[in-house]
GROMACS .gro file of C-alpha atoms in nm:
model
  409
    1UNK     CA    1   4.613   3.208   2.839
    2UNK     CA    2   4.855   3.024   3.092
    3UNK     CA    3   4.811   2.618   3.082
    4UNK     CA    4   4.468   2.511   3.272
    5UNK     CA    5   4.550   2.371   3.591
    6UNK     CA    6   4.443   1.952   3.678
    7UNK     CA    7   4.169   1.895   3.882
    8UNK     CA    8   4.320   1.649   4.163
    9UNK     CA    9   4.018   1.456   4.309
   10UNK     CA   10   4.002   1.279   4.662
   11UNK     CA   11   3.908   0.875   4.605
   12UNK     CA   12   3.858   0.736   4.976
   13UNK     CA   13   3.721   0.379   4.777
   14UNK     CA   14   3.584   0.261   4.442
   15UNK     CA   15   3.269   0.414   4.419
   16UNK     CA   16   3.399   0.792   4.561
   17UNK     CA   17   3.681   0.736   4.232
   18UNK     CA   18   3.413   0.616   4.002
   19UNK     CA   19   3.231   0.946   4.104
   20UNK     CA   20   3.543   1.217   4.098
   21UNK     CA   21   3.631   1.075   3.757
   22UNK     CA   22   3.237   1.109   3.601
   23UNK     CA   23   3.253   1.417   3.719
   24UNK     CA   24   3.527   1.559   3.563
   25UNK     CA   25   3.853   1.503   3.779
   26UNK     CA   26   4.139   1.466   3.552
   27UNK     CA   27   4.350   1.289   3.819
   28UNK     CA   28   4.307   1.106   4.180
   29UNK     CA   29   4.484   1.010   4.476
   30UNK     CA   30   4.412   0.764   4.713
   31UNK     CA   31   4.592   0.515   4.934
   32UNK     CA   32   4.616   0.153   5.020
   33UNK     CA   33   4.617  -0.045   5.350
   34UNK     CA   34   4.862   0.093   5.475
   35UNK     CA   35   5.135   0.371   5.458
   36UNK     CA   36   4.890   0.669   5.383
   37UNK     CA   37   4.799   0.990   5.560
   38UNK     CA   38   4.390   0.908   5.585
   39UNK     CA   39   4.354   0.539   5.827
   40UNK     CA   40   4.018   0.604   5.827
   41UNK     CA   41   3.921   0.588   5.431
   42UNK     CA   42   3.821   0.253   5.299
   43UNK     CA   43   4.114   0.304   5.069
   44UNK     CA   44   4.213   0.013   4.843
   45UNK     CA   45   4.374  -0.336   4.909
   46UNK     CA   46   4.660  -0.459   4.649
   47UNK     CA   47   4.364  -0.607   4.381
   48UNK     CA   48   4.171  -0.281   4.405
   49UNK     CA   49   4.527  -0.064   4.328
   50UNK     CA   50   4.507  -0.258   4.010
   51UNK     CA   51   4.143  -0.230   3.981
   52UNK     CA   52   4.147   0.109   4.054
   53UNK     CA   53   4.435   0.254   3.839
   54UNK     CA   54   4.328   0.064   3.594
   55UNK     CA   55   3.986   0.196   3.552
   56UNK     CA   56   4.075   0.542   3.550
   57UNK     CA   57   4.383   0.513   3.281
   58UNK     CA   58   4.071   0.348   3.056
   59UNK     CA   59   3.955   0.755   3.120
   60UNK     CA   60   4.247   0.930   3.045
   61UNK     CA   61   4.228   1.019   3.398
   62UNK     CA   62   4.623   0.971   3.620
   63UNK     CA   63   4.620   0.794   3.954
   64UNK     CA   64   4.883   1.000   4.295
   65UNK     CA   65   4.958   0.722   4.591
   66UNK     CA   66   4.952   0.862   4.911
   67UNK     CA   67   5.300   0.691   5.053
   68UNK     CA   68   5.289   0.978   5.295
   69UNK     CA   69   5.307   0.846   5.642
   70UNK     CA   70   5.622   0.911   5.855
   71UNK     CA   71   5.698   0.577   5.885
   72UNK     CA   72   5.863   0.417   6.208
   73UNK     CA   73   6.152   0.159   6.167
   74UNK     CA   74   5.821  -0.158   6.254
   75UNK     CA   75   5.666  -0.005   5.944
   76UNK     CA   76   6.005  -0.033   5.649
   77UNK     CA   77   6.043  -0.421   5.619
   78UNK     CA   78   5.703  -0.413   5.430
   79UNK     CA   79   5.763  -0.045   5.173
   80UNK     CA   80   5.961  -0.198   4.903
   81UNK     CA   81   5.740  -0.526   4.788
   82UNK     CA   82   5.452  -0.228   4.851
   83UNK     CA   83   5.666   0.021   4.609
   84UNK     CA   84   5.738  -0.251   4.348
   85UNK     CA   85   5.365  -0.365   4.350
   86UNK     CA   86   5.268   0.052   4.267
   87UNK     CA   87   5.536   0.071   3.956
   88UNK     CA   88   5.384  -0.293   3.852
   89UNK     CA   89   5.028  -0.203   3.859
   90UNK     CA   90   5.147   0.196   3.692
   91UNK     CA   91   5.082   0.408   3.959
   92UNK     CA   92   5.191   0.761   3.777
   93UNK     CA   93   5.282   0.928   4.088
   94UNK     CA   94   5.372   0.825   4.444
   95UNK     CA   95   5.287   1.118   4.699
   96UNK     CA   96   5.584   1.096   4.953
   97UNK     CA   97   5.699   1.289   5.279
   98UNK     CA   98   5.972   1.086   5.472
   99UNK     CA   99   6.308   1.059   5.318
  100UNK     CA  100   6.319   0.780   5.396
  101UNK     CA  101   6.012   0.584   5.197
  102UNK     CA  102   6.154   0.848   4.908
  103UNK     CA  103   6.509   0.678   4.899
  104UNK     CA  104   6.271   0.313   4.923
  105UNK     CA  105   6.097   0.442   4.618
  106UNK     CA  106   6.423   0.548   4.384
  107UNK     CA  107   6.488   0.208   4.473
  108UNK     CA  108   6.196  -0.056   4.472
  109UNK     CA  109   5.970   0.221   4.179
  110UNK     CA  110   6.236   0.432   4.016
  111UNK     CA  111   6.003   0.472   3.707
  112UNK     CA  112   5.708   0.618   3.861
  113UNK     CA  113   5.705   1.021   3.957
  114UNK     CA  114   5.805   1.180   4.301
  115UNK     CA  115   5.553   1.462   4.448
  116UNK     CA  116   5.659   1.587   4.733
  117UNK     CA  117   5.396   1.548   5.008
  118UNK     CA  118   5.229   1.895   5.192
  119UNK     CA  119   5.370   1.689   5.519
  120UNK     CA  120   5.654   1.822   5.437
  121UNK     CA  121   5.560   2.251   5.462
  122UNK     CA  122   5.720   2.344   5.108
  123UNK     CA  123   5.774   2.734   5.173
  124UNK     CA  124   5.993   2.866   4.940
  125UNK     CA  125   6.170   2.828   4.662
  126UNK     CA  126   6.522   2.743   4.798
  127UNK     CA  127   6.320   2.416   4.964
  128UNK     CA  128   6.129   2.363   4.612
  129UNK     CA  129   6.440   2.345   4.433
  130UNK     CA  130   6.587   2.088   4.689
  131UNK     CA  131   6.269   1.847   4.640
  132UNK     CA  132   6.380   1.899   4.247
  133UNK     CA  133   6.685   1.794   4.280
  134UNK     CA  134   6.599   1.531   4.431
  135UNK     CA  135   6.462   1.392   4.180
  136UNK     CA  136   6.098   1.559   4.278
  137UNK     CA  137   5.829   1.619   3.958
  138UNK     CA  138   5.574   1.797   4.177
  139UNK     CA  139   5.569   1.982   4.528
  140UNK     CA  140   5.266   1.980   4.749
  141UNK     CA  141   5.289   2.339   4.858
  142UNK     CA  142   5.264   2.431   5.207
  143UNK     CA  143   4.925   2.511   5.284
  144UNK     CA  144   5.076   2.860   5.507
  145UNK     CA  145   5.103   3.041   5.136
  146UNK     CA  146   4.969   3.321   4.973
  147UNK     CA  147   4.884   3.321   4.630
  148UNK     CA  148   5.161   3.609   4.585
  149UNK     CA  149   5.437   3.404   4.792
  150UNK     CA  150   5.331   3.111   4.556
  151UNK     CA  151   5.406   3.315   4.252
  152UNK     CA  152   5.769   3.402   4.397
  153UNK     CA  153   5.824   3.039   4.425
  154UNK     CA  154   5.661   2.942   4.085
  155UNK     CA  155   5.872   3.252   3.890
  156UNK     CA  156   6.268   3.105   4.060
  157UNK     CA  157   6.186   2.677   4.025
  158UNK     CA  158   6.246   2.527   3.699
  159UNK     CA  159   5.934   2.492   3.506
  160UNK     CA  160   5.967   2.120   3.467
  161UNK     CA  161   5.883   2.093   3.843
  162UNK     CA  162   5.548   2.123   3.917
  163UNK     CA  163   5.301   2.295   4.155
  164UNK     CA  164   5.035   2.160   4.373
  165UNK     CA  165   4.786   2.342   4.631
  166UNK     CA  166   4.502   2.237   4.819
  167UNK     CA  167   4.225   2.431   4.666
  168UNK     CA  168   3.883   2.346   4.850
  169UNK     CA  169   3.795   2.113   5.182
  170UNK     CA  170   3.890   2.044   5.553
  171UNK     CA  171   4.227   2.249   5.694
  172UNK     CA  172   4.395   2.142   6.001
  173UNK     CA  173   4.479   2.413   6.264
  174UNK     CA  174   4.839   2.253   6.308
  175UNK     CA  175   5.121   2.332   6.064
  176UNK     CA  176   5.115   2.252   5.736
  177UNK     CA  177   4.902   1.949   5.956
  178UNK     CA  178   5.182   1.804   6.112
  179UNK     CA  179   5.019   1.802   6.444
  180UNK     CA  180   5.069   1.570   6.802
  181UNK     CA  181   4.768   1.646   6.976
  182UNK     CA  182   4.604   1.315   6.876
  183UNK     CA  183   4.888   1.096   6.931
  184UNK     CA  184   4.949   1.278   7.289
  185UNK     CA  185   4.536   1.286   7.433
  186UNK     CA  186   4.427   0.952   7.214
  187UNK     CA  187   4.747   0.758   7.121
  188UNK     CA  188   4.642   0.798   6.706
  189UNK     CA  189   4.883   0.932   6.549
  190UNK     CA  190   4.792   1.167   6.310
  191UNK     CA  191   5.133   1.110   6.125
  192UNK     CA  192   5.070   0.802   6.039
  193UNK     CA  193   4.709   0.864   5.914
  194UNK     CA  194   4.526   0.778   6.280
  195UNK     CA  195   4.430   1.130   6.377
  196UNK     CA  196   4.085   1.143   6.618
  197UNK     CA  197   4.049   1.528   6.534
  198UNK     CA  198   4.033   1.649   6.884
  199UNK     CA  199   4.118   1.967   6.706
  200UNK     CA  200   3.732   1.975   6.685
  201UNK     CA  201   3.664   1.929   7.021
  202UNK     CA  202   3.483   2.118   7.285
  203UNK     CA  203   3.709   2.204   7.567
  204UNK     CA  204   3.646   2.319   7.894
  205UNK     CA  205   3.905   2.345   8.256
  206UNK     CA  206   3.967   2.088   8.528
  207UNK     CA  207   4.157   2.156   8.857
  208UNK     CA  208   4.315   1.924   8.937
  209UNK     CA  209   4.175   1.854   9.328
  210UNK     CA  210   3.802   1.877   9.177
  211UNK     CA  211   3.823   1.562   8.935
  212UNK     CA  212   3.496   1.513   8.729
  213UNK     CA  213   3.423   1.923   8.825
  214UNK     CA  214   3.417   2.103   8.514
  215UNK     CA  215   3.484   2.487   8.453
  216UNK     CA  216   3.375   2.642   8.097
  217UNK     CA  217   3.653   2.801   7.958
  218UNK     CA  218   3.406   3.042   7.662
  219UNK     CA  219   3.464   3.141   7.382
  220UNK     CA  220   3.106   3.239   7.342
  221UNK     CA  221   2.784   3.032   7.447
  222UNK     CA  222   2.878   2.741   7.272
  223UNK     CA  223   3.140   2.675   7.468
  224UNK     CA  224   3.541   2.622   7.348
  225UNK     CA  225   3.634   2.499   7.015
  226UNK     CA  226   4.045   2.608   7.048
  227UNK     CA  227   4.178   2.446   6.780
  228UNK     CA  228   3.905   2.480   6.495
  229UNK     CA  229   3.975   2.555   6.129
  230UNK     CA  230   3.695   2.646   5.855
  231UNK     CA  231   3.690   2.477   5.571
  232UNK     CA  232   3.883   2.600   5.196
  233UNK     CA  233   3.719   2.725   4.913
  234UNK     CA  234   3.899   2.837   4.617
  235UNK     CA  235   3.607   2.843   4.400
  236UNK     CA  236   3.574   3.222   4.320
  237UNK     CA  237   3.987   3.227   4.250
  238UNK     CA  238   4.057   3.011   3.963
  239UNK     CA  239   4.176   3.330   3.758
  240UNK     CA  240   4.403   3.408   4.054
  241UNK     CA  241   4.531   3.034   4.132
  242UNK     CA  242   4.610   3.047   3.697
  243UNK     CA  243   4.796   3.383   3.724
  244UNK     CA  244   5.030   3.267   4.034
  245UNK     CA  245   5.153   2.909   3.847
  246UNK     CA  246   4.927   2.653   4.020
  247UNK     CA  247   4.964   2.314   3.837
  248UNK     CA  248   4.723   2.093   3.958
  249UNK     CA  249   4.437   2.173   4.213
  250UNK     CA  250   4.378   1.932   4.477
  251UNK     CA  251   4.054   1.877   4.643
  252UNK     CA  252   4.084   1.761   5.031
  253UNK     CA  253   3.814   1.466   5.104
  254UNK     CA  254   3.891   1.113   5.064
  255UNK     CA  255   3.682   0.994   5.403
  256UNK     CA  256   3.382   1.201   5.301
  257UNK     CA  257   3.139   1.091   5.037
  258UNK     CA  258   3.065   0.993   4.660
  259UNK     CA  259   2.790   1.271   4.656
  260UNK     CA  260   3.064   1.519   4.817
  261UNK     CA  261   3.336   1.381   4.554
  262UNK     CA  262   3.100   1.399   4.276
  263UNK     CA  263   2.934   1.794   4.377
  264UNK     CA  264   3.265   1.932   4.446
  265UNK     CA  265   3.473   1.761   4.135
  266UNK     CA  266   3.166   1.890   3.921
  267UNK     CA  267   3.170   2.220   4.082
  268UNK     CA  268   3.523   2.315   4.034
  269UNK     CA  269   3.507   2.148   3.690
  270UNK     CA  270   3.250   2.372   3.561
  271UNK     CA  271   3.473   2.672   3.683
  272UNK     CA  272   3.785   2.546   3.534
  273UNK     CA  273   3.568   2.478   3.178
  274UNK     CA  274   3.421   2.819   3.178
  275UNK     CA  275   3.740   3.009   3.196
  276UNK     CA  276   3.899   2.774   2.954
  277UNK     CA  277   3.623   2.883   2.766
  278UNK     CA  278   3.681   3.281   2.829
  279UNK     CA  279   3.943   3.409   3.041
  280UNK     CA  280   3.885   3.744   2.917
  281UNK     CA  281   3.587   3.752   2.997
  282UNK     CA  282   3.541   3.500   3.279
  283UNK     CA  283   3.241   3.480   3.541
  284UNK     CA  284   3.218   3.229   3.747
  285UNK     CA  285   2.920   3.032   3.711
  286UNK     CA  286   2.674   3.085   3.975
  287UNK     CA  287   2.593   2.755   4.011
  288UNK     CA  288   2.931   2.586   4.084
  289UNK     CA  289   2.888   2.893   4.428
  290UNK     CA  290   2.586   2.695   4.500
  291UNK     CA  291   2.719   2.371   4.442
  292UNK     CA  292   2.977   2.367   4.721
  293UNK     CA  293   2.728   2.476   4.969
  294UNK     CA  294   2.526   2.195   4.873
  295UNK     CA  295   2.758   2.012   5.008
  296UNK     CA  296   2.761   1.898   5.407
  297UNK     CA  297   3.105   2.196   5.568
  298UNK     CA  298   3.166   2.434   5.772
  299UNK     CA  299   3.226   2.816   5.700
  300UNK     CA  300   3.420   2.881   5.393
  301UNK     CA  301   3.708   3.110   5.394
  302UNK     CA  302   4.052   3.128   5.171
  303UNK     CA  303   4.278   3.010   5.377
  304UNK     CA  304   4.664   3.186   5.346
  305UNK     CA  305   4.570   3.269   4.971
  306UNK     CA  306   4.517   3.637   5.007
  307UNK     CA  307   4.679   3.732   5.380
  308UNK     CA  308   4.520   3.745   5.716
  309UNK     CA  309   4.099   3.789   5.694
  310UNK     CA  310   3.912   3.955   5.936
  311UNK     CA  311   3.691   3.649   6.021
  312UNK     CA  312   4.063   3.430   6.047
  313UNK     CA  313   4.031   3.082   5.997
  314UNK     CA  314   3.913   2.972   6.427
  315UNK     CA  315   3.552   2.845   6.340
  316UNK     CA  316   3.357   2.840   6.628
  317UNK     CA  317   3.190   2.530   6.689
  318UNK     CA  318   3.128   2.145   6.614
  319UNK     CA  319   2.854   2.159   6.323
  320UNK     CA  320   2.913   2.099   5.989
  321UNK     CA  321   2.660   2.338   5.750
  322UNK     CA  322   2.398   2.059   5.597
  323UNK     CA  323   2.149   2.269   5.440
  324UNK     CA  324   2.046   1.952   5.157
  325UNK     CA  325   2.057   1.543   5.176
  326UNK     CA  326   2.095   1.268   4.904
  327UNK     CA  327   1.712   1.113   4.893
  328UNK     CA  328   1.903   0.856   4.583
  329UNK     CA  329   2.192   0.685   4.498
  330UNK     CA  330   2.211   0.544   4.144
  331UNK     CA  331   2.136   0.228   4.076
  332UNK     CA  332   1.985   0.183   3.654
  333UNK     CA  333   1.949   0.547   3.455
  334UNK     CA  334   1.931   0.514   3.052
  335UNK     CA  335   1.913   0.705   2.802
  336UNK     CA  336   1.532   0.652   2.806
  337UNK     CA  337   1.515   0.876   3.059
  338UNK     CA  338   1.382   0.608   3.305
  339UNK     CA  339   1.578   0.616   3.633
  340UNK     CA  340   1.617   0.402   3.940
  341UNK     CA  341   1.737   0.503   4.263
  342UNK     CA  342   1.838   0.362   4.605
  343UNK     CA  343   1.660   0.546   4.873
  344UNK     CA  344   1.909   0.784   5.114
  345UNK     CA  345   1.654   0.985   5.298
  346UNK     CA  346   1.280   0.944   5.254
  347UNK     CA  347   1.087   1.141   4.982
  348UNK     CA  348   0.738   1.283   4.916
  349UNK     CA  349   0.502   1.233   4.643
  350UNK     CA  350   0.537   1.613   4.450
  351UNK     CA  351   0.823   1.709   4.650
  352UNK     CA  352   1.063   1.956   4.530
  353UNK     CA  353   1.409   1.777   4.415
  354UNK     CA  354   1.760   1.806   4.243
  355UNK     CA  355   1.922   1.652   4.021
  356UNK     CA  356   2.277   1.666   3.987
  357UNK     CA  357   2.453   1.491   3.605
  358UNK     CA  358   2.845   1.507   3.534
  359UNK     CA  359   2.875   1.842   3.295
  360UNK     CA  360   2.556   1.960   3.363
  361UNK     CA  361   2.375   2.209   3.582
  362UNK     CA  362   2.121   2.071   3.855
  363UNK     CA  363   1.802   1.998   3.700
  364UNK     CA  364   1.518   2.135   3.953
  365UNK     CA  365   1.184   1.947   3.978
  366UNK     CA  366   0.836   1.818   4.163
  367UNK     CA  367   0.828   1.438   4.223
  368UNK     CA  368   0.556   1.301   4.041
  369UNK     CA  369   0.446   0.971   3.917
  370UNK     CA  370   0.755   0.804   4.138
  371UNK     CA  371   0.661   0.483   4.150
  372UNK     CA  372   0.853   0.162   4.320
  373UNK     CA  373   0.913  -0.185   4.222
  374UNK     CA  374   0.524  -0.279   4.158
  375UNK     CA  375   0.495   0.006   4.004
  376UNK     CA  376   0.303   0.207   4.301
  377UNK     CA  377   0.289   0.552   4.317
  378UNK     CA  378   0.331   0.593   4.709
  379UNK     CA  379   0.267   0.954   4.885
  380UNK     CA  380   0.553   0.803   5.110
  381UNK     CA  381   0.909   0.679   5.005
  382UNK     CA  382   1.081   0.568   5.320
  383UNK     CA  383   1.325   0.248   5.374
  384UNK     CA  384   1.645   0.233   5.322
  385UNK     CA  385   1.781   0.142   5.016
  386UNK     CA  386   1.424   0.062   4.868
  387UNK     CA  387   1.407   0.101   4.455
  388UNK     CA  388   1.212   0.411   4.312
  389UNK     CA  389   1.122   0.494   3.990
  390UNK     CA  390   1.148   0.813   3.827
  391UNK     CA  391   1.053   0.905   3.445
  392UNK     CA  392   1.294   1.236   3.324
  393UNK     CA  393   1.250   1.384   2.975
  394UNK     CA  394   1.576   1.364   2.893
  395UNK     CA  395   1.832   1.117   2.924
  396UNK     CA  396   1.973   1.022   3.286
  397UNK     CA  397   2.310   0.940   3.311
  398UNK     CA  398   2.486   0.600   3.532
  399UNK     CA  399   2.651   0.882   3.774
  400UNK     CA  400   2.363   1.112   3.829
  401UNK     CA  401   2.247   1.195   4.239
  402UNK     CA  402   1.887   1.309   4.350
  403UNK     CA  403   1.914   1.519   4.667
  404UNK     CA  404   1.705   1.790   4.818
  405UNK     CA  405   1.648   2.081   5.084
  406UNK     CA  406   1.699   1.949   5.435
  407UNK     CA  407   1.338   1.962   5.609
  408UNK     CA  408   1.337   2.227   5.870
  409UNK     CA  409   1.265   2.077   6.285
   0.00000   0.00000   0.00000
């Protein structure tokens, strides 16, 4: 069997980092307070960067730090000290896109490997070899490539050059994420991590001499979403990704929740482990496919990996699919089966719930004997953040999460 790919998970803050690691990430990627492409995420200050890297390393997990904005002249003075901090903190790689940042990184963080960001739109082996010649240890491929094209790049590049590819999450409608629409319309620069996501908006037509009078440009009754993309999901195609030579499977989502990081990371971890156990007879465990459908998402598709699809990339409204919701995040879970959760959404005594834990399929049960801190078994628990107590016939992991199917209107 080919080497099993690394599973690379997003970590928008320390909580998400911990959950991604608990649910099976081999590596996580995150940013400091500046120079990263997700300004809306909480991200990590200097102290938190050090703490996050130390936490991950203690668990055998690598940390890749995004320094992948396209900096202007005013950004450069602060970069050397920041790069030196990342080397001193033990970053396992820097994800970079701008050639000026690369030059500075080679001077001020010379012992930290360089991963070339998807922002550089690597579409062929000559581009890949160019970055390898400049000292890159990994390339993050453009999202517009098919599996066949990836295999061609792999066949024509040094084996020492690792290949990383996105396999799950939100997709940008523009070419490898290089978009100017947000800056043009709102002043928020997508290439500096501040995208306002105008691709998700509903558009109308206004005639110059009729200000305030909007004319629909309708695709259908729901409106017009000119740039809106479906979400990527390759959970059903692990063998194909391995055969194409992808070294690292990347999950998008630093702006999303700890529950998302846990659920999606856990699904891909289980899929990879099942493949490693029996490559020839591999069948995707059904719960893996189910899990990625139990997080907030748009309709899924397989991107460009298999060429053009009948339904294509376009997503025709701004709504997310949210069939499940988190009802409790862990507070105190232990080996005796007693578990305390902080309430996120209301639950009723006797209601059908699911418990998810690292490395296990979800456990379905009916809430019974649920109490508050005073030991009162209420019929309804509906105070946000209140502590609710459960008893299970097995040990409960400290990263367990409670969820339920959403109530229908």
